[in-house]
mmCIF file of C-alpha atoms in Angstrom:
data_model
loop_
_atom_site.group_PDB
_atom_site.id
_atom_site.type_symbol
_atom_site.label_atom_id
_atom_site.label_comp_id
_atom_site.label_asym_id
_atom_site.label_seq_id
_atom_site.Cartn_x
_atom_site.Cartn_y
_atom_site.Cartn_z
ATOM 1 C CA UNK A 1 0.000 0.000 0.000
ATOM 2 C CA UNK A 2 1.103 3.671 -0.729
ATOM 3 C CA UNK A 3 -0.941 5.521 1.731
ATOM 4 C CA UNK A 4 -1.674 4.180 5.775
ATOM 5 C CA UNK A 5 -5.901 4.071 6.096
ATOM 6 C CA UNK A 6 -7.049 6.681 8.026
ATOM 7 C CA UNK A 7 -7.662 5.129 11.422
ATOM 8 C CA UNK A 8 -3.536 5.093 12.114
ATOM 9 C CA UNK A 9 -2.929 9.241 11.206
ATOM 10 C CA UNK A 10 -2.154 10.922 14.211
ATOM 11 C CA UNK A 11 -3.694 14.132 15.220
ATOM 12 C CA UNK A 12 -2.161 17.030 13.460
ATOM 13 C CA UNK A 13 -0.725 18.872 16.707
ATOM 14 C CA UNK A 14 1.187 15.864 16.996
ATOM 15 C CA UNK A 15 2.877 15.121 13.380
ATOM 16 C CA UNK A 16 5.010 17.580 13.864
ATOM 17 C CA UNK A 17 7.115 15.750 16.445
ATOM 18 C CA UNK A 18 7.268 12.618 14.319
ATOM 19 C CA UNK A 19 10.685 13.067 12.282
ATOM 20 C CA UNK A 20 13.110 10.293 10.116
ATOM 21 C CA UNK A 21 14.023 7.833 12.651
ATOM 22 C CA UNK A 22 17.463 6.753 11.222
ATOM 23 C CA UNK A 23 18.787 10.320 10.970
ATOM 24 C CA UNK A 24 17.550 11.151 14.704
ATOM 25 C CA UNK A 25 19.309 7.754 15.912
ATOM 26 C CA UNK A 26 22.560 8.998 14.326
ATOM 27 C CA UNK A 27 22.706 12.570 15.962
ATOM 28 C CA UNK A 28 25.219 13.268 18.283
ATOM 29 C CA UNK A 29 23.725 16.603 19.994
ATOM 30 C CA UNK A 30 22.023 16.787 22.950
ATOM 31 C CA UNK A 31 20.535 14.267 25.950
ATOM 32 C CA UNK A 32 21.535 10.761 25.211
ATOM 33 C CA UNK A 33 19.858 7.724 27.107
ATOM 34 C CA UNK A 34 22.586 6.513 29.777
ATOM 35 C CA UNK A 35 23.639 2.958 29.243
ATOM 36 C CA UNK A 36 25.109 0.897 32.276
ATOM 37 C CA UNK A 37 27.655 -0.995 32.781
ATOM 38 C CA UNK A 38 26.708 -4.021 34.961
ATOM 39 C CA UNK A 39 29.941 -6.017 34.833
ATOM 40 C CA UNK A 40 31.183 -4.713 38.134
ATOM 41 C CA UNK A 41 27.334 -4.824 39.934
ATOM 42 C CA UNK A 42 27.914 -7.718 42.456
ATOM 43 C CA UNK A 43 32.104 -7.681 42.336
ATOM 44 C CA UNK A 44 34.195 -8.544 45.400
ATOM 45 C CA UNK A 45 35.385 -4.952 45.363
ATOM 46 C CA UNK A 46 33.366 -2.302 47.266
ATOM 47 C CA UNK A 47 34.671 0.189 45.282
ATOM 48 C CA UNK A 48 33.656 -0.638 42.345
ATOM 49 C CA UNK A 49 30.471 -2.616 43.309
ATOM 50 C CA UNK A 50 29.266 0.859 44.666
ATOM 51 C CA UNK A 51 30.135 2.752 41.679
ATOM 52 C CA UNK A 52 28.380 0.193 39.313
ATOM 53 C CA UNK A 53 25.118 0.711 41.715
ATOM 54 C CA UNK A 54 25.498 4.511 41.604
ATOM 55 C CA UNK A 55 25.658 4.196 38.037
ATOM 56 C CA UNK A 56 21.666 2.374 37.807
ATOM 57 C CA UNK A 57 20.262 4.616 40.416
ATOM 58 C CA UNK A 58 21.273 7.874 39.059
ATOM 59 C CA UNK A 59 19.972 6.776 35.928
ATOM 60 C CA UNK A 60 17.169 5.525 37.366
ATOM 61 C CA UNK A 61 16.727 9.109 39.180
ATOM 62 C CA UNK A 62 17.649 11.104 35.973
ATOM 63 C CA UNK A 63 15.764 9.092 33.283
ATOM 64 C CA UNK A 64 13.428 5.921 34.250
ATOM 65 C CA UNK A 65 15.522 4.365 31.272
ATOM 66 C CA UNK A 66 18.639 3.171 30.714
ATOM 67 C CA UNK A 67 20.373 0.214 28.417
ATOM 68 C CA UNK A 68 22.251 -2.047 30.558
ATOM 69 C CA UNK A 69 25.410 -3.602 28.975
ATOM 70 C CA UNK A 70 27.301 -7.055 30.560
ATOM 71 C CA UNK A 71 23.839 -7.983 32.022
ATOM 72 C CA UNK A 72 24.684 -11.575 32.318
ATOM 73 C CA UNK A 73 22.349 -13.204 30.090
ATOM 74 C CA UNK A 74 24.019 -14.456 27.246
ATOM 75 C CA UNK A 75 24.259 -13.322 23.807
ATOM 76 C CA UNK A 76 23.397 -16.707 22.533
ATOM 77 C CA UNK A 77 19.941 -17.000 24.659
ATOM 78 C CA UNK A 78 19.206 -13.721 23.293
ATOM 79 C CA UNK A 79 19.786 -14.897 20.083
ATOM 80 C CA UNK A 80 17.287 -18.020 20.380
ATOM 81 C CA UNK A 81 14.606 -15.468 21.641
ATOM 82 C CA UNK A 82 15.191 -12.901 18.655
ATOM 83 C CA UNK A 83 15.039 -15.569 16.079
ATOM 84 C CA UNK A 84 11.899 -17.496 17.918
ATOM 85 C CA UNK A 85 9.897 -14.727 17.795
ATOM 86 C CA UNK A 86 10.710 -13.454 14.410
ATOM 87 C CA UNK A 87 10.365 -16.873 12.981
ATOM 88 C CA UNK A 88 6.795 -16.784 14.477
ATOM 89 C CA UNK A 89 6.036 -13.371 12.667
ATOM 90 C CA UNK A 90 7.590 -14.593 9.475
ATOM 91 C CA UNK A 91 4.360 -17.039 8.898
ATOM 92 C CA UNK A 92 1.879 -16.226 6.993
ATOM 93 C CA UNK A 93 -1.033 -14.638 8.558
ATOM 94 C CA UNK A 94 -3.456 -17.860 8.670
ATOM 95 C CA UNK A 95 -0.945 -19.694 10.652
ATOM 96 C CA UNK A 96 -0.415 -16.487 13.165
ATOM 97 C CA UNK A 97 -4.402 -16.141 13.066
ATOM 98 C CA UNK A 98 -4.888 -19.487 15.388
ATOM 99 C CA UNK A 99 -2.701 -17.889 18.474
ATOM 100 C CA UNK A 100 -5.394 -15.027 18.134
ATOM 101 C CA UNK A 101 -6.766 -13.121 21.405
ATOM 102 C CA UNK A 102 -10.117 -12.187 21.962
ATOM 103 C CA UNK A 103 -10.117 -9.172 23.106
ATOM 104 C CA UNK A 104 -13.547 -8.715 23.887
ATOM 105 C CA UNK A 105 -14.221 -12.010 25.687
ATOM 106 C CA UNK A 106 -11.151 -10.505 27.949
ATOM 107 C CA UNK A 107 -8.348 -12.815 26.656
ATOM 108 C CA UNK A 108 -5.665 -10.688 26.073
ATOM 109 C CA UNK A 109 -2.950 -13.578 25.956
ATOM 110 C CA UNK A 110 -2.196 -14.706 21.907
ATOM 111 C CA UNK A 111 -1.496 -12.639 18.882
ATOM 112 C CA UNK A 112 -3.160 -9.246 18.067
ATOM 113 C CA UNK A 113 -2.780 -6.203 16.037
ATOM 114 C CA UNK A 114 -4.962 -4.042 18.291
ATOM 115 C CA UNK A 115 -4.836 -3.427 22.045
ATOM 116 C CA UNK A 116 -8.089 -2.374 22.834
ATOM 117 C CA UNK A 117 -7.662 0.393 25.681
ATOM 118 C CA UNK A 118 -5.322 2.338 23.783
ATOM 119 C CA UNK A 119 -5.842 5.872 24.835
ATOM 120 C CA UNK A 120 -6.783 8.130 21.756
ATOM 121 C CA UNK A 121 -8.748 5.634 20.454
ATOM 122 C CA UNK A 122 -6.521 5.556 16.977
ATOM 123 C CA UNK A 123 -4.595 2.115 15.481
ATOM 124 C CA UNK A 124 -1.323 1.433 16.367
ATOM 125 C CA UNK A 125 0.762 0.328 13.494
ATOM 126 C CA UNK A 126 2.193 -2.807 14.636
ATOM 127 C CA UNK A 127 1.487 -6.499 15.487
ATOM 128 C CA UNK A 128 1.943 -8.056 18.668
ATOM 129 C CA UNK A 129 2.089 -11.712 20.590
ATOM 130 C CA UNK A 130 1.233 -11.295 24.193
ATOM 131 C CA UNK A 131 1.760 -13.898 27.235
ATOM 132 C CA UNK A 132 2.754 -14.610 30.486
ATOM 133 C CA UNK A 133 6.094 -16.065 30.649
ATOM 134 C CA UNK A 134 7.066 -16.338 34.701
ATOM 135 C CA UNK A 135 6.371 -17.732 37.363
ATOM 136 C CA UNK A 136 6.443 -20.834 35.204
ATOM 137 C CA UNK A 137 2.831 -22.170 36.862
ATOM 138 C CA UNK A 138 1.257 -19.119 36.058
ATOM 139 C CA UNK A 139 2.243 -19.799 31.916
ATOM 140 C CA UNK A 140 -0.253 -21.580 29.916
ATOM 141 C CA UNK A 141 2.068 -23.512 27.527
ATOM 142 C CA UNK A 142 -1.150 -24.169 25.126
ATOM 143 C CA UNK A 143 -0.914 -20.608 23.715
ATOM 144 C CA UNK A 144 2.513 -20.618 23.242
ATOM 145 C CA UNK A 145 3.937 -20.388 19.879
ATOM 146 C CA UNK A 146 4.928 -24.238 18.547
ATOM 147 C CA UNK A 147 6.386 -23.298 15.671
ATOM 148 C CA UNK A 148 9.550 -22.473 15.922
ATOM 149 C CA UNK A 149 10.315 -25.420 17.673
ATOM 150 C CA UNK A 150 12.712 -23.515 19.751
ATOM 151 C CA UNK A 151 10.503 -21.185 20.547
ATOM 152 C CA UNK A 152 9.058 -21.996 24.072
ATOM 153 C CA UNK A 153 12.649 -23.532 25.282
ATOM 154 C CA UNK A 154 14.691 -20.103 24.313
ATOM 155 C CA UNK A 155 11.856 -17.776 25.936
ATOM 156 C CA UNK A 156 11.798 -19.930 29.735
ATOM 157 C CA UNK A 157 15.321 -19.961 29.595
ATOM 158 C CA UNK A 158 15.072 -16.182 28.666
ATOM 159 C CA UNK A 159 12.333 -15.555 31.381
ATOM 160 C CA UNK A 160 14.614 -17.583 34.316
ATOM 161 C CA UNK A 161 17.362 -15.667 33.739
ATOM 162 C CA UNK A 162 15.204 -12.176 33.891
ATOM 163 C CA UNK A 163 13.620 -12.800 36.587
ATOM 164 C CA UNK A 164 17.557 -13.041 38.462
ATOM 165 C CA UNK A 165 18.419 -9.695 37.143
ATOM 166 C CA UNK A 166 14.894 -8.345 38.208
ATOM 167 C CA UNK A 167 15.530 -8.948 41.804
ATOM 168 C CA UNK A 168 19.498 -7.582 41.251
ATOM 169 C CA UNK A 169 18.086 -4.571 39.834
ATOM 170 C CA UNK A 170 15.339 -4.350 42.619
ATOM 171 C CA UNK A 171 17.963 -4.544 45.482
ATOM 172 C CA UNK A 172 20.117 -1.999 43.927
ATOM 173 C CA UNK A 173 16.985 0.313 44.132
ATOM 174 C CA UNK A 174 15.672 -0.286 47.334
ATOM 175 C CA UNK A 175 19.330 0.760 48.799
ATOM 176 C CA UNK A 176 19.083 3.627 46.905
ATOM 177 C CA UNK A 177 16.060 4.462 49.218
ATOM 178 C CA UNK A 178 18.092 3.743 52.043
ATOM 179 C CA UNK A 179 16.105 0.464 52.269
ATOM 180 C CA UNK A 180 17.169 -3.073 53.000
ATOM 181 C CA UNK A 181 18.048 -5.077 49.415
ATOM 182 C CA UNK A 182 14.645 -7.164 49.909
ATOM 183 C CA UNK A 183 12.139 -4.474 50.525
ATOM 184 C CA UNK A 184 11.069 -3.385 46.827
ATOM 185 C CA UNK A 185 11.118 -6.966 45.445
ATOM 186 C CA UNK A 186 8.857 -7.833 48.535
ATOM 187 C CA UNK A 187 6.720 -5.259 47.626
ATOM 188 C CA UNK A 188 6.213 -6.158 44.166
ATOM 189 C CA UNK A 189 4.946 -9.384 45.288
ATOM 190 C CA UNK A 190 8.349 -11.596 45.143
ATOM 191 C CA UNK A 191 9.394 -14.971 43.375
ATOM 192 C CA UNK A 192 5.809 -15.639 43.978
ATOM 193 C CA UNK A 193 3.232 -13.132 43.020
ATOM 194 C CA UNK A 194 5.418 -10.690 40.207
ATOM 195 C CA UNK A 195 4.258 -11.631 37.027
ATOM 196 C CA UNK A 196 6.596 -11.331 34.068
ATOM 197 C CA UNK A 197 4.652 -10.574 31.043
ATOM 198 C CA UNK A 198 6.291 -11.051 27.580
ATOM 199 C CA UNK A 199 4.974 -8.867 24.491
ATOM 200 C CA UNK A 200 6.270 -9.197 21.430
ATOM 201 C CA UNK A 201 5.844 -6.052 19.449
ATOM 202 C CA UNK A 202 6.251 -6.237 15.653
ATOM 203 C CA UNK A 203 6.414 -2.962 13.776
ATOM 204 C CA UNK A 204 5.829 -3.458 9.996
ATOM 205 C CA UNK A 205 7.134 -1.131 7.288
ATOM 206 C CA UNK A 206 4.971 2.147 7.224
ATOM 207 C CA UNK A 207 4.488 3.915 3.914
ATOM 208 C CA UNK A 208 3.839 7.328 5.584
ATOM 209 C CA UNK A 209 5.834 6.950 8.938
ATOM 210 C CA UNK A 210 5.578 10.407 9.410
ATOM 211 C CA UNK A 211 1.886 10.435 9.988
ATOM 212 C CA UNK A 212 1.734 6.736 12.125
ATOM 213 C CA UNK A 213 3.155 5.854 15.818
ATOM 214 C CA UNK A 214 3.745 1.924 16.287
ATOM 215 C CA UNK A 215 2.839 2.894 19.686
ATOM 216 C CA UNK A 216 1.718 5.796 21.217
ATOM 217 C CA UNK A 217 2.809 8.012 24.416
ATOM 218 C CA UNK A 218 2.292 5.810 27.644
ATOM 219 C CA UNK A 219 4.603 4.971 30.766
ATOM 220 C CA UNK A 220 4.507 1.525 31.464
ATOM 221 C CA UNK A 221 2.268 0.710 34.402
ATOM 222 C CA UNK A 222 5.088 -2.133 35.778
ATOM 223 C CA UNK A 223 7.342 -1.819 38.260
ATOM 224 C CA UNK A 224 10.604 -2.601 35.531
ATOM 225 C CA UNK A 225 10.419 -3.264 31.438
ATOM 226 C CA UNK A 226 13.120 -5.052 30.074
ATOM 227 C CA UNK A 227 13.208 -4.702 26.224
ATOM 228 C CA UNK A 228 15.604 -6.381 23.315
ATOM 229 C CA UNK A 229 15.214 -5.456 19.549
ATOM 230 C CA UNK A 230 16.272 -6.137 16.410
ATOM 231 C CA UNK A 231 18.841 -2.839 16.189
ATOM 232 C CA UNK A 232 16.428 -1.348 14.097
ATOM 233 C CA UNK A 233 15.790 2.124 16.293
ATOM 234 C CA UNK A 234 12.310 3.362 17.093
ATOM 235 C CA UNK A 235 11.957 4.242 20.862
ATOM 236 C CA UNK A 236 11.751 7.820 21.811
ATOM 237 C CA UNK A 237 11.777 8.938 25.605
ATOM 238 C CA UNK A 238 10.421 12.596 26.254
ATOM 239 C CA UNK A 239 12.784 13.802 28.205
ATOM 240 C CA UNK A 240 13.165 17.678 29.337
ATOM 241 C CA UNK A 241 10.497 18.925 26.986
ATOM 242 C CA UNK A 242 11.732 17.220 24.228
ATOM 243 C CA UNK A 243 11.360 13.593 22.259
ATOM 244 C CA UNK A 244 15.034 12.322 22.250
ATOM 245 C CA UNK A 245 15.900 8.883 20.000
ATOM 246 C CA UNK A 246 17.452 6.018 21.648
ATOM 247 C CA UNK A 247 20.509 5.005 20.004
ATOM 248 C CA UNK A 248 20.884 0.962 19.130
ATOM 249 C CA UNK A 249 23.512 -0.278 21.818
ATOM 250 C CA UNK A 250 24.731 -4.092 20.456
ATOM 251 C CA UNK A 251 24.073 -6.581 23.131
ATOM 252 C CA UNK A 252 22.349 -4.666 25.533
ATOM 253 C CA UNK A 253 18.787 -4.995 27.448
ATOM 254 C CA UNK A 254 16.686 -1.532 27.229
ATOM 255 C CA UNK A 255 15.516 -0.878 31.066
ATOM 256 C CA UNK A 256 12.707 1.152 31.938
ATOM 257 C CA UNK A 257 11.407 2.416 35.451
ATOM 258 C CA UNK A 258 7.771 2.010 35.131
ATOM 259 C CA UNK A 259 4.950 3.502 37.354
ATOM 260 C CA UNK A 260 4.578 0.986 40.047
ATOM 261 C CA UNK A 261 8.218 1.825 41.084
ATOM 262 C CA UNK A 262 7.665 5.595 40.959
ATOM 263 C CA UNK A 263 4.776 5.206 43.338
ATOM 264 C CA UNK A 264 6.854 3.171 45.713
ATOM 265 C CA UNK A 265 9.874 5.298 45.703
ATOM 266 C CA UNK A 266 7.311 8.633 45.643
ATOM 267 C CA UNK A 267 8.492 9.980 42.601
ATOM 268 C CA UNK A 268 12.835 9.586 43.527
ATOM 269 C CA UNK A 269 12.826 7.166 40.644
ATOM 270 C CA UNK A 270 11.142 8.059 37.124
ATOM 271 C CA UNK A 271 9.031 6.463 34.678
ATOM 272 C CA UNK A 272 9.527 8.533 32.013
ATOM 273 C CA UNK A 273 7.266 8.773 28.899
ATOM 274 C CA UNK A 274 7.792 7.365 25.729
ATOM 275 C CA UNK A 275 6.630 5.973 22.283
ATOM 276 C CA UNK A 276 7.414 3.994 19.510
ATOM 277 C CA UNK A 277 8.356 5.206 15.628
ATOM 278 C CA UNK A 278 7.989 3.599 12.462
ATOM 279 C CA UNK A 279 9.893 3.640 9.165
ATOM 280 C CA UNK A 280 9.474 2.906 5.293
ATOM 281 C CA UNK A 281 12.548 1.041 4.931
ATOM 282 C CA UNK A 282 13.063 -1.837 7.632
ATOM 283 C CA UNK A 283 10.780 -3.920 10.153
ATOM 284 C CA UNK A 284 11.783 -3.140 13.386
ATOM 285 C CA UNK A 285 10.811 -5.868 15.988
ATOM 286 C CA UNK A 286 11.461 -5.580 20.179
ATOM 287 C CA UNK A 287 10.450 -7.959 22.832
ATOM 288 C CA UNK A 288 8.953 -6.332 26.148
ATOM 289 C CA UNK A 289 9.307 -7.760 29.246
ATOM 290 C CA UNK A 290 6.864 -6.194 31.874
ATOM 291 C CA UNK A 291 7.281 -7.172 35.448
ATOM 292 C CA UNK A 292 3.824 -6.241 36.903
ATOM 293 C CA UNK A 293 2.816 -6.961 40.300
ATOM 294 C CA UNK A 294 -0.376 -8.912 41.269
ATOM 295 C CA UNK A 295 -3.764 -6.751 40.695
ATOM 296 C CA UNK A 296 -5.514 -6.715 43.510
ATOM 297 C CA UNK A 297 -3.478 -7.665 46.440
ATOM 298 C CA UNK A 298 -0.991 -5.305 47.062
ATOM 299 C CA UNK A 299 -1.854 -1.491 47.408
ATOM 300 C CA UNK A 300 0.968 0.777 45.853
ATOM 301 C CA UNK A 301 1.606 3.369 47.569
ATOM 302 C CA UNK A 302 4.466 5.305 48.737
ATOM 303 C CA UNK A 303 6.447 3.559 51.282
ATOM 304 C CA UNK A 304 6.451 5.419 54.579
ATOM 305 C CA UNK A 305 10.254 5.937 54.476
ATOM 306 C CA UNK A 306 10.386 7.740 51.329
ATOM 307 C CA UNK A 307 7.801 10.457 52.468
ATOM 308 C CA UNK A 308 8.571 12.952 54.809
ATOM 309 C CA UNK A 309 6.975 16.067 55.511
ATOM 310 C CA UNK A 310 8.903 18.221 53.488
ATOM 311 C CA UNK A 311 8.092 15.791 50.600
ATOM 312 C CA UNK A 312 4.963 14.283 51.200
ATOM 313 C CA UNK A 313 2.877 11.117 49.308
ATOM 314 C CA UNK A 314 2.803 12.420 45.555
ATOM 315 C CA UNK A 315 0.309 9.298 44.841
ATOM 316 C CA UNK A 316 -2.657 8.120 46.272
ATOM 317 C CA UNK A 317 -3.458 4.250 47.471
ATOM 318 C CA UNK A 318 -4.487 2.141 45.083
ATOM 319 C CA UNK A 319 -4.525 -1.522 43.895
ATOM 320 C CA UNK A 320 -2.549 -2.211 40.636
ATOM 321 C CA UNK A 321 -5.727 -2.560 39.087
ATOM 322 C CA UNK A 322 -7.136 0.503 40.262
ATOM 323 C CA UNK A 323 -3.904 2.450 38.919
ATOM 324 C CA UNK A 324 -4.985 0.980 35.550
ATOM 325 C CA UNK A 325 -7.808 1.516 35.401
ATOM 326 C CA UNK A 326 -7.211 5.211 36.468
ATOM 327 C CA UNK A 327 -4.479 5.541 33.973
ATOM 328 C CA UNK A 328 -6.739 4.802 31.110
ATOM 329 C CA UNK A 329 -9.907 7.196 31.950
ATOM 330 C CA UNK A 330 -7.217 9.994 33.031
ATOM 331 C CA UNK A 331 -5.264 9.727 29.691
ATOM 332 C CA UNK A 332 -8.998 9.624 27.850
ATOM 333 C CA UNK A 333 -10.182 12.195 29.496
ATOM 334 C CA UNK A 334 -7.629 15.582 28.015
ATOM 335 C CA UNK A 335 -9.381 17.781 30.357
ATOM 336 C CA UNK A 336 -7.875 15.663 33.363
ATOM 337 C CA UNK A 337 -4.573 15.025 31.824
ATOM 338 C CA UNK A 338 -1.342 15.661 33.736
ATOM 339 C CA UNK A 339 0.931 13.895 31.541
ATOM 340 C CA UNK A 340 2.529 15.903 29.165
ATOM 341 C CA UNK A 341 1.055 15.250 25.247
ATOM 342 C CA UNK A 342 4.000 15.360 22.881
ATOM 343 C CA UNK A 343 3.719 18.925 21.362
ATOM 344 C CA UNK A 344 3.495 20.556 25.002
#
């Protein structure tokens, strides 16, 4: 097709924002997103251990988003999850068509091209394959992709070894509140009750990228998103005022801050807003990893240590579900809206 149908055109105040991915990812001015060296993040040495930590939480404090580098998972793992899931977007539709959600029966697990609360109400242009992928009883195996054969072998492995650097991550956090390494991974919900939640976002050539998102402005509602891709750029972090292009860092894992931990560190740590861009010439494919903690039986909140009364509870109590559920009507509902839109 030459022109995108209607439905995916952003509103005009927007388009302006929307500029040539490739030649934003290669400019050198300006903000760049930090990337972290992990190597040293449990070493023998205090010294360097320390620095290593200082390293995540400023980023963590500065951005909500970082790429970490020597994260410990191997290259070759990675490698088995890239080519899984782009073998299982390489099929023709009919075969992708039986993993399908339904949407409106609730289902959201399976493949989809739609997520149904997006907030302006507009199409996305991208497919996507959404599922639970830890704790392993929590998975349902039967809507799992079978073909490739690798597929379901290279993403437990994948989600095991996540799940580790979830909980190194967490601890380096919680000190950084002058907590005790458990605390934020306890209040997440811990080995038990986090839920790591795999979607696989695939991002089709656009003809008219400059008038499409692949997906819009959000912050992720989880407490941490761990993303790979296919070094084809596309994610954009509004940072300062302004949408800044995250550059393609070889073997590293994108890391966002995402609202849960914001709540529970009362705003010290970010979760910064940002979006996905398309592009005429390649398919750009990234696999999200949300860690999201259970609906209804936690209440986020700000824990008591982080408020004082110089700085008191930015966010209310509510249930993960309730913060949700808020999220959506608030970012439907302009008139209410406290997150920045892009052209502000």
């Amino acid at each position: 097709i030459e022109r995108i149908p209607k439905e995916y055109i952003r509103p005009e105040e927007e388009r302006p924002s929307i500029g040539d991915i490739f030649a934003e990812e290669k400019m050198d001015g300006g903000p760049q997103v930090p990337t972290v060296d992990l190597k040293g993040i449990n070493s023998e040495d205090l010294e360097v251990r320390e620095k290593c930590r200082e390293e995540l939480r400023k980023a963590a404090v500065d951005w909500g988003v970082m790429h970490l580098v020597n994260h410990g998972i191997p290259e070759e793992l990675t490698g088995r999850v890239k080519a899984a899931g782009e073998g299982f977007f390489g099929q023709p539709i009919e075969e992708k068509e039986k993993y399908a959600n339904d949407q409106a029966a609730g289902n959201v697990q399976g493949y989809g091209s739609k997520l149904a609360n997006n907030a302006s109400g507009q199409l996305e242009w991208e497919d996507y394959f959404f599922h639970c992928v830890f704790p392993e009883d929590k998975t349902d195996l039967s809507i799992w992709p079978k073909t490739p054969s690798d597929y379901i072998a290279a993403t437990r492995e994948y989600a095991k070894q996540l799940r580790a650097l979830t909980t190194t991550v967490l601890a380096v956090l919680s000190q950084g509140l002058g907590l005790e390494e458990e605390r934020l991974e306890k209040e997440v919900g811990g080995m038990e009750e986090l839920l790591l939640q795999m979607k696989i976002n695939y991002y089709p050539k656009c003809p008219q990228p400059e008038l499409a998102l692949g997906v819009e402005a959000h912050t992720d509602v989880s407490a941490l998103t761990f993303i790979l891709h296919n070094m084809v750029p596309g994610l954009q972090l509004f940072y300062e005022g302004k949408w800044v292009t995250a550059k393609c860092v070889p073997n590293s894992i994108i890391m966002h801050v995402g609202d849960t931990v914001e709540i529970l560190s009362n705003g010290k740590y970010k979760s910064i807003l940002h979006r996905g861009v398309v592009n005429r010439e390649k398919v750009r494919v990234s696999w999200a990893v949300f860690c999201e903690p259970p609906k209804e039986k936690i209440i986020l909140q700000p824990l008591p240590e982080t408020v004082s009364e110089a700085d008191p509870p930015r966010f209310p109590p509510r249930t993960f579900a309730q913060h949700i559920k808020h999220k959506l009507f608030r970012l439907t509902d302009q008139e209410g809206a406290d997150t920045p839109k892009p052209d502000e």
